[in-house]
C-alpha cells in the first residue's frame, strides 16, 4: 500500500511543478504547450531511466526483455496511457473545458478496477468499491470548485475524448499487471523504461509532427521554465517506479485506487506554495480522497486494525488466521519483495 500512496504523493508533486511551468512563457501562451510539454516530459523521463538502468547494469538485459510477451503488453499499455489517453484528455479540454474533463477523467481508476476484476480476476469487494466511489466524489467536488465553462467546442467530441482518456489510463495498469506475471526477464524498472521510450517515440514520430509542434519544442528547449518540466519529470519517474511496484505487489485495482490521491496532494502542495489555507470544502475533500483510497486498497478492515495493534506492541495473529505479509517498502533502485514473488510464480 505504501508504494501506491507514495506514487500518488510524487505524481501530485509532478502535477504541481508542471502547473508552475505553465505560468511562464512559452508554455503560458501557446495552444501547443500541453501536448508538447507531455512529449518533453516523457523524453526527459526516458533519458533519466536510461541513465538509471545503465548505472544499475540493467541496460544489457533490455534486449532480452524486449523479446518477451510482457514487453509487448507494456508497449500497448504505453500507447493507451500515453499518446492515446493524453490526446483524448487534451481534446476533451479543448471542447468541454478543464473542469468537466477533470471530473470525467477522474473515473479512470474505476475503469481500471473493472478491467482488472474482469480480465485479471482480481478481487474487489462492494465495500472497497464504495470507498473508491467516495474518493472519486471528493475529486469531483474539488473539480467543480473551478470554472465549469467550456470553450464552446463540440460537446460530443469532448465527451468522447474524455472517455478515451478514461479507458487509456485505466487499461494501462491492467496491461502492466498482466505483463509482470510469470516472467523473470521483465521487472518494474525495465518495464517503465520500455513504457517511457515507447511513448516518447510515438510522440516524436507521429503526434508532434501531425500537430506541427516541433517549432514550439525547439523554442521551449532553451527556455528557463523547461527546467521546471525537467524537475517534474524527475518526480514523475519516482512516482512511476512506486506505481509500477504497487501494481506488481497489490494488483492494478488497488494501485490505481491509491494513485488518485495525487489530486489531494497537488492541492496541498499548491496551498503550501501560495501560503494559503485550504477552504473547509477542500479539507473535507482531501480527507475523503485519502480515506477512500486507503480503504479501497485495503483487503479488509481487520488488516488496518492489525497494523494498529502491532504499533501498540500487540503481536497477535491475524484475526483471519493468515500470516502477516512482508512490508512493501521500496526505494527506487532497490530490490523489493516483488522480485521474489514474481519469480515464485
Short mmCIF file of C-alpha atoms in Angstrom, two decimals:
data_model
loop_
_atom_site.label_atom_id
_atom_site.label_comp_id
_atom_site.label_asym_id
_atom_site.label_seq_id
_atom_site.Cartn_x
_atom_site.Cartn_y
_atom_site.Cartn_z
CA UNK A 1 0.00 0.00 0.00
CA UNK A 2 2.86 2.38 0.79
CA UNK A 3 4.16 2.19 -2.76
CA UNK A 4 0.80 3.26 -4.19
CA UNK A 5 0.50 6.06 -1.65
CA UNK A 6 4.00 7.36 -2.45
CA UNK A 7 3.20 7.19 -6.17
CA UNK A 8 0.23 9.48 -5.57
CA UNK A 9 2.25 11.93 -3.46
CA UNK A 10 5.01 12.17 -6.08
CA UNK A 11 2.58 12.43 -9.00
CA UNK A 12 0.87 15.27 -7.14
CA UNK A 13 4.31 16.93 -6.94
CA UNK A 14 4.80 16.32 -10.67
CA UNK A 15 1.41 17.93 -11.39
CA UNK A 16 2.16 20.90 -9.14
CA UNK A 17 5.56 21.60 -10.74
CA UNK A 18 4.11 21.35 -14.25
CA UNK A 19 1.48 23.86 -13.18
CA UNK A 20 4.27 26.25 -12.21
CA UNK A 21 5.92 25.78 -15.62
CA UNK A 22 2.64 26.64 -17.37
CA UNK A 23 2.61 30.00 -15.61
CA UNK A 24 5.60 31.16 -17.66
CA UNK A 25 6.25 31.76 -21.34
CA UNK A 26 6.38 29.94 -23.74
CA UNK A 27 4.11 27.41 -22.00
CA UNK A 28 1.59 30.03 -20.89
CA UNK A 29 0.79 31.48 -24.33
CA UNK A 30 0.71 28.58 -26.81
CA UNK A 31 -2.14 26.17 -27.66
CA UNK A 32 0.51 23.51 -28.34
CA UNK A 33 2.01 23.77 -24.88
CA UNK A 34 0.09 20.87 -23.29
CA UNK A 35 0.87 18.27 -25.94
CA UNK A 36 4.46 19.38 -26.46
CA UNK A 37 5.14 19.52 -22.73
CA UNK A 38 3.82 15.95 -22.44
CA UNK A 39 6.33 14.93 -25.12
CA UNK A 40 9.18 16.77 -23.39
CA UNK A 41 8.15 15.29 -20.04
CA UNK A 42 8.23 11.73 -21.42
CA UNK A 43 11.51 12.39 -23.26
CA UNK A 44 13.23 13.57 -20.07
CA UNK A 45 11.76 10.61 -18.17
CA UNK A 46 13.19 8.27 -20.81
CA UNK A 47 16.66 9.81 -20.52
CA UNK A 48 16.57 9.59 -16.71
CA UNK A 49 15.55 5.94 -16.84
CA UNK A 50 18.19 5.04 -19.44
CA UNK A 51 20.88 6.56 -17.20
CA UNK A 52 19.32 4.87 -14.16
CA UNK A 53 19.31 1.41 -15.77
CA UNK A 54 22.83 1.91 -17.13
CA UNK A 55 24.18 2.74 -13.68
CA UNK A 56 22.40 -0.34 -12.27
CA UNK A 57 23.80 -2.53 -15.04
CA UNK A 58 20.36 -3.45 -16.40
CA UNK A 59 20.61 -1.96 -19.88
CA UNK A 60 22.33 -5.12 -21.12
CA UNK A 61 19.21 -7.07 -20.10
CA UNK A 62 16.89 -4.82 -22.11
CA UNK A 63 17.24 -6.64 -25.49
CA UNK A 64 16.25 -9.92 -23.85
CA UNK A 65 13.33 -8.26 -22.07
CA UNK A 66 12.06 -6.77 -25.33
CA UNK A 67 11.57 -10.27 -26.74
CA UNK A 68 9.05 -11.23 -24.05
CA UNK A 69 5.28 -11.04 -24.44
CA UNK A 70 5.23 -8.86 -21.35
CA UNK A 71 7.26 -6.18 -23.12
CA UNK A 72 4.72 -6.09 -25.94
CA UNK A 73 1.93 -5.69 -23.39
CA UNK A 74 3.84 -2.79 -21.79
CA UNK A 75 4.13 -1.14 -25.21
CA UNK A 76 0.40 -1.44 -25.80
CA UNK A 77 -0.24 0.00 -22.35
CA UNK A 78 2.20 2.83 -23.11
CA UNK A 79 0.25 3.75 -26.24
CA UNK A 80 -3.08 3.65 -24.40
CA UNK A 81 -1.91 5.52 -21.32
CA UNK A 82 0.44 7.91 -23.12
CA UNK A 83 -0.29 9.40 -26.56
CA UNK A 84 -3.82 8.00 -26.95
CA UNK A 85 -5.00 8.78 -23.42
CA UNK A 86 -3.33 12.20 -23.36
CA UNK A 87 -4.64 13.14 -26.81
CA UNK A 88 -8.17 12.29 -25.66
CA UNK A 89 -7.61 14.31 -22.50
CA UNK A 90 -6.48 17.39 -24.43
CA UNK A 91 -9.29 17.02 -26.97
CA UNK A 92 -11.75 16.99 -24.08
CA UNK A 93 -10.24 20.11 -22.52
CA UNK A 94 -10.45 21.94 -25.85
CA UNK A 95 -14.13 21.04 -26.32
CA UNK A 96 -15.82 20.80 -22.92
CA UNK A 97 -13.40 22.65 -20.63
CA UNK A 98 -10.88 21.65 -17.99
CA UNK A 99 -13.36 21.27 -15.12
CA UNK A 100 -15.69 18.84 -16.91
CA UNK A 101 -12.70 16.96 -18.32
CA UNK A 102 -11.20 16.57 -14.84
CA UNK A 103 -14.47 15.20 -13.49
CA UNK A 104 -14.85 12.59 -16.25
CA UNK A 105 -11.17 11.60 -16.36
CA UNK A 106 -11.18 11.06 -12.58
CA UNK A 107 -13.07 7.83 -13.20
CA UNK A 108 -10.09 6.07 -14.79
CA UNK A 109 -9.43 4.09 -11.55
CA UNK A 110 -12.99 2.74 -11.71
CA UNK A 111 -12.36 1.67 -15.30
CA UNK A 112 -9.01 0.09 -14.35
CA UNK A 113 -10.62 -1.70 -11.42
CA UNK A 114 -13.40 -3.09 -13.60
CA UNK A 115 -10.94 -4.32 -16.24
CA UNK A 116 -8.68 -5.85 -13.56
CA UNK A 117 -11.59 -7.72 -12.00
CA UNK A 118 -12.87 -8.98 -15.36
CA UNK A 119 -9.63 -9.87 -17.13
CA UNK A 120 -7.14 -10.44 -14.30
CA UNK A 121 -9.63 -11.94 -11.84
CA UNK A 122 -8.55 -9.55 -9.11
CA UNK A 123 -10.84 -9.39 -6.10
CA UNK A 124 -12.65 -6.17 -5.27
CA UNK A 125 -15.45 -6.13 -2.70
CA UNK A 126 -18.50 -3.89 -2.68
CA UNK A 127 -17.22 -2.08 0.42
CA UNK A 128 -13.93 -1.24 -1.32
CA UNK A 129 -15.89 -0.18 -4.39
CA UNK A 130 -17.94 2.19 -2.26
CA UNK A 131 -14.73 3.63 -0.76
CA UNK A 132 -13.35 4.21 -4.26
CA UNK A 133 -16.55 5.99 -5.30
CA UNK A 134 -16.27 8.15 -2.17
CA UNK A 135 -12.74 9.17 -3.17
CA UNK A 136 -13.93 9.92 -6.70
CA UNK A 137 -16.71 12.02 -5.20
CA UNK A 138 -14.08 14.10 -3.38
CA UNK A 139 -12.19 14.60 -6.63
CA UNK A 140 -15.35 15.67 -8.44
CA UNK A 141 -16.15 18.15 -5.66
CA UNK A 142 -12.68 19.71 -5.98
CA UNK A 143 -13.07 19.81 -9.75
CA UNK A 144 -16.37 21.68 -9.54
CA UNK A 145 -14.68 24.36 -7.45
CA UNK A 146 -13.11 25.67 -10.67
CA UNK A 147 -14.86 27.10 -13.64
CA UNK A 148 -17.15 24.72 -15.44
CA UNK A 149 -17.45 26.84 -18.53
CA UNK A 150 -16.31 25.11 -21.65
CA UNK A 151 -14.58 26.82 -24.61
CA UNK A 152 -17.62 26.41 -26.87
CA UNK A 153 -16.36 23.39 -28.77
CA UNK A 154 -18.07 20.20 -29.85
CA UNK A 155 -19.55 18.51 -26.77
CA UNK A 156 -19.72 15.07 -28.43
CA UNK A 157 -16.03 15.19 -29.35
CA UNK A 158 -15.14 16.42 -25.88
CA UNK A 159 -17.02 13.64 -24.10
CA UNK A 160 -15.61 11.03 -26.48
CA UNK A 161 -12.09 12.34 -25.83
CA UNK A 162 -12.61 12.18 -22.07
CA UNK A 163 -13.90 8.60 -22.31
CA UNK A 164 -10.89 7.62 -24.44
CA UNK A 165 -8.71 9.11 -21.71
CA UNK A 166 -10.52 7.12 -19.01
CA UNK A 167 -10.11 3.88 -20.93
CA UNK A 168 -6.49 4.57 -21.87
CA UNK A 169 -5.32 5.46 -18.39
CA UNK A 170 -7.35 2.70 -16.74
CA UNK A 171 -6.26 -0.06 -19.12
CA UNK A 172 -2.56 0.79 -18.93
CA UNK A 173 -2.33 -0.54 -15.37
CA UNK A 174 -4.10 -3.76 -16.41
CA UNK A 175 -1.68 -4.38 -19.28
CA UNK A 176 1.25 -3.75 -16.95
CA UNK A 177 -0.09 -6.06 -14.25
CA UNK A 178 -0.51 -8.83 -16.84
CA UNK A 179 2.96 -8.21 -18.31
CA UNK A 180 4.68 -8.69 -14.95
CA UNK A 181 3.05 -12.05 -14.29
CA UNK A 182 5.23 -15.14 -14.63
CA UNK A 183 8.29 -13.56 -16.24
CA UNK A 184 11.82 -13.24 -14.90
CA UNK A 185 13.17 -11.13 -17.75
CA UNK A 186 10.92 -8.12 -17.14
CA UNK A 187 10.96 -6.22 -13.86
CA UNK A 188 9.29 -2.95 -12.89
CA UNK A 189 12.24 -0.72 -13.74
CA UNK A 190 12.79 -2.26 -17.17
CA UNK A 191 9.05 -2.17 -17.89
CA UNK A 192 8.92 1.52 -17.01
CA UNK A 193 11.86 2.27 -19.31
CA UNK A 194 10.11 0.44 -22.16
CA UNK A 195 6.92 2.36 -21.41
CA UNK A 196 8.56 5.79 -21.48
CA UNK A 197 10.70 5.14 -24.55
CA UNK A 198 7.67 3.78 -26.44
CA UNK A 199 5.55 6.80 -25.54
CA UNK A 200 8.35 9.20 -26.46
CA UNK A 201 8.89 7.50 -29.83
CA UNK A 202 5.19 7.73 -30.71
CA UNK A 203 5.08 11.38 -29.73
CA UNK A 204 8.22 12.15 -31.77
CA UNK A 205 7.27 10.13 -34.86
CA UNK A 206 3.52 10.73 -35.06
CA UNK A 207 1.83 13.07 -32.60
CA UNK A 208 4.17 16.08 -32.60
CA UNK A 209 4.75 16.10 -36.40
CA UNK A 210 1.00 15.77 -37.00
CA UNK A 211 0.29 18.80 -34.83
CA UNK A 212 3.26 20.84 -36.08
CA UNK A 213 4.70 21.05 -32.61
CA UNK A 214 8.43 20.76 -33.25
CA UNK A 215 8.94 24.54 -33.70
CA UNK A 216 7.43 25.05 -30.26
CA UNK A 217 9.62 22.29 -28.80
CA UNK A 218 12.71 23.91 -30.31
CA UNK A 219 11.71 27.22 -28.77
CA UNK A 220 10.92 25.72 -25.37
CA UNK A 221 14.15 23.72 -25.05
CA UNK A 222 16.18 26.87 -24.41
CA UNK A 223 13.60 28.49 -22.13
CA UNK A 224 14.22 28.60 -18.38
CA UNK A 225 10.77 27.14 -17.44
CA UNK A 226 11.83 23.90 -19.15
CA UNK A 227 13.93 23.29 -16.04
CA UNK A 228 10.64 23.01 -14.19
CA UNK A 229 9.45 20.43 -16.73
CA UNK A 230 12.67 18.50 -16.07
CA UNK A 231 12.08 18.67 -12.31
CA UNK A 232 8.52 17.45 -12.83
CA UNK A 233 9.84 14.59 -14.96
CA UNK A 234 12.22 13.55 -12.16
CA UNK A 235 9.30 13.45 -9.72
CA UNK A 236 7.28 11.59 -12.36
CA UNK A 237 9.94 8.90 -12.75
CA UNK A 238 9.99 8.30 -8.99
CA UNK A 239 6.18 8.24 -8.95
CA UNK A 240 6.00 5.71 -11.76
CA UNK A 241 8.59 3.48 -10.10
CA UNK A 242 6.45 3.34 -6.97
CA UNK A 243 3.29 2.94 -9.08
CA UNK A 244 4.68 0.03 -11.09
CA UNK A 245 5.95 -1.60 -7.92
CA UNK A 246 2.49 -1.18 -6.36
CA UNK A 247 0.86 -2.83 -9.38
CA UNK A 248 3.30 -5.72 -9.10
CA UNK A 249 2.68 -6.13 -5.37
CA UNK A 250 -1.04 -5.49 -4.87
CA UNK A 251 -2.52 -5.55 -8.37
CA UNK A 252 -3.90 -3.00 -10.80
CA UNK A 253 -7.18 -2.38 -8.97
CA UNK A 254 -5.62 -1.35 -5.66
CA UNK A 255 -2.69 0.51 -7.22
CA UNK A 256 -4.88 2.76 -9.37
CA UNK A 257 -7.14 3.46 -6.40
CA UNK A 258 -4.16 4.61 -4.32
CA UNK A 259 -2.64 6.61 -7.17
CA UNK A 260 -5.58 9.03 -7.46
CA UNK A 261 -4.60 10.53 -4.11
CA UNK A 262 -2.38 12.77 -6.27
CA UNK A 263 -5.35 15.16 -6.62
CA UNK A 264 -5.31 15.87 -2.89
CA UNK A 265 -1.51 16.07 -2.80
CA UNK A 266 -1.46 18.61 -5.64
CA UNK A 267 -3.90 20.77 -3.67
CA UNK A 268 -1.72 20.52 -0.55
CA UNK A 269 1.46 21.47 -2.46
CA UNK A 270 -0.30 24.43 -4.06
CA UNK A 271 -1.57 25.66 -0.70
CA UNK A 272 1.91 25.44 0.82
CA UNK A 273 3.43 27.28 -2.13
CA UNK A 274 0.83 30.06 -2.07
CA UNK A 275 0.91 30.31 1.77
CA UNK A 276 -2.86 29.91 1.70
CA UNK A 277 -5.04 27.75 3.90
CA UNK A 278 -7.41 25.37 2.08
CA UNK A 279 -11.10 26.06 2.38
CA UNK A 280 -13.32 23.88 4.54
CA UNK A 281 -14.68 22.18 1.43
CA UNK A 282 -11.15 21.43 0.18
CA UNK A 283 -10.10 19.98 3.54
CA UNK A 284 -13.15 17.71 3.64
CA UNK A 285 -12.50 16.61 0.06
CA UNK A 286 -8.84 15.81 0.82
CA UNK A 287 -9.82 13.73 3.84
CA UNK A 288 -12.42 11.95 1.73
CA UNK A 289 -9.88 11.23 -1.02
CA UNK A 290 -7.20 9.92 1.34
CA UNK A 291 -9.63 7.82 3.38
CA UNK A 292 -11.36 6.48 0.28
CA UNK A 293 -8.15 5.50 -1.49
CA UNK A 294 -6.71 3.76 1.59
CA UNK A 295 -9.92 1.83 2.29
CA UNK A 296 -10.41 0.88 -1.35
CA UNK A 297 -6.90 -0.61 -1.41
CA UNK A 298 -7.35 -2.49 1.90
CA UNK A 299 -8.27 -6.16 1.60
CA UNK A 300 -10.34 -5.97 4.76
CA UNK A 301 -10.70 -3.52 7.63
CA UNK A 302 -9.21 -6.02 10.06
CA UNK A 303 -5.81 -5.56 8.39
CA UNK A 304 -5.84 -1.88 9.41
CA UNK A 305 -6.70 -2.86 12.97
CA UNK A 306 -3.87 -5.42 12.89
CA UNK A 307 -1.35 -2.74 11.90
CA UNK A 308 -2.56 -0.53 14.74
CA UNK A 309 -2.23 -3.39 17.24
CA UNK A 310 1.34 -4.04 16.12
CA UNK A 311 2.21 -0.38 16.58
CA UNK A 312 0.89 -0.66 20.14
CA UNK A 313 3.07 -3.69 20.81
CA UNK A 314 0.48 -6.37 20.20
CA UNK A 315 1.96 -9.12 18.04
CA UNK A 316 -1.06 -11.40 17.90
CA UNK A 317 -2.06 -13.48 14.93
CA UNK A 318 -4.18 -12.23 12.07
CA UNK A 319 -7.86 -12.42 13.10
CA UNK A 320 -8.45 -14.37 9.89
CA UNK A 321 -5.64 -16.80 10.71
CA UNK A 322 -3.34 -15.60 7.92
CA UNK A 323 0.31 -14.68 8.49
CA UNK A 324 1.14 -11.01 8.14
CA UNK A 325 2.63 -10.15 4.74
CA UNK A 326 6.12 -8.66 4.48
CA UNK A 327 6.48 -4.91 4.37
CA UNK A 328 6.06 -3.33 0.96
CA UNK A 329 8.87 -0.82 1.36
CA UNK A 330 10.55 0.16 -1.85
CA UNK A 331 13.25 2.64 -2.61
CA UNK A 332 13.72 3.34 -6.32
CA UNK A 333 16.76 1.43 -7.46
CA UNK A 334 16.49 -1.15 -4.70
CA UNK A 335 15.31 -4.73 -4.82
CA UNK A 336 11.87 -5.32 -3.37
CA UNK A 337 9.78 -8.28 -2.36
CA UNK A 338 8.00 -8.25 -5.72
CA UNK A 339 11.04 -9.81 -7.39
CA UNK A 340 10.83 -12.89 -5.25
CA UNK A 341 7.05 -13.07 -5.54
CA UNK A 342 7.17 -12.77 -9.30
CA UNK A 343 9.90 -15.38 -9.66
CA UNK A 344 7.99 -17.78 -7.49
CA UNK A 345 5.04 -17.79 -9.86
#
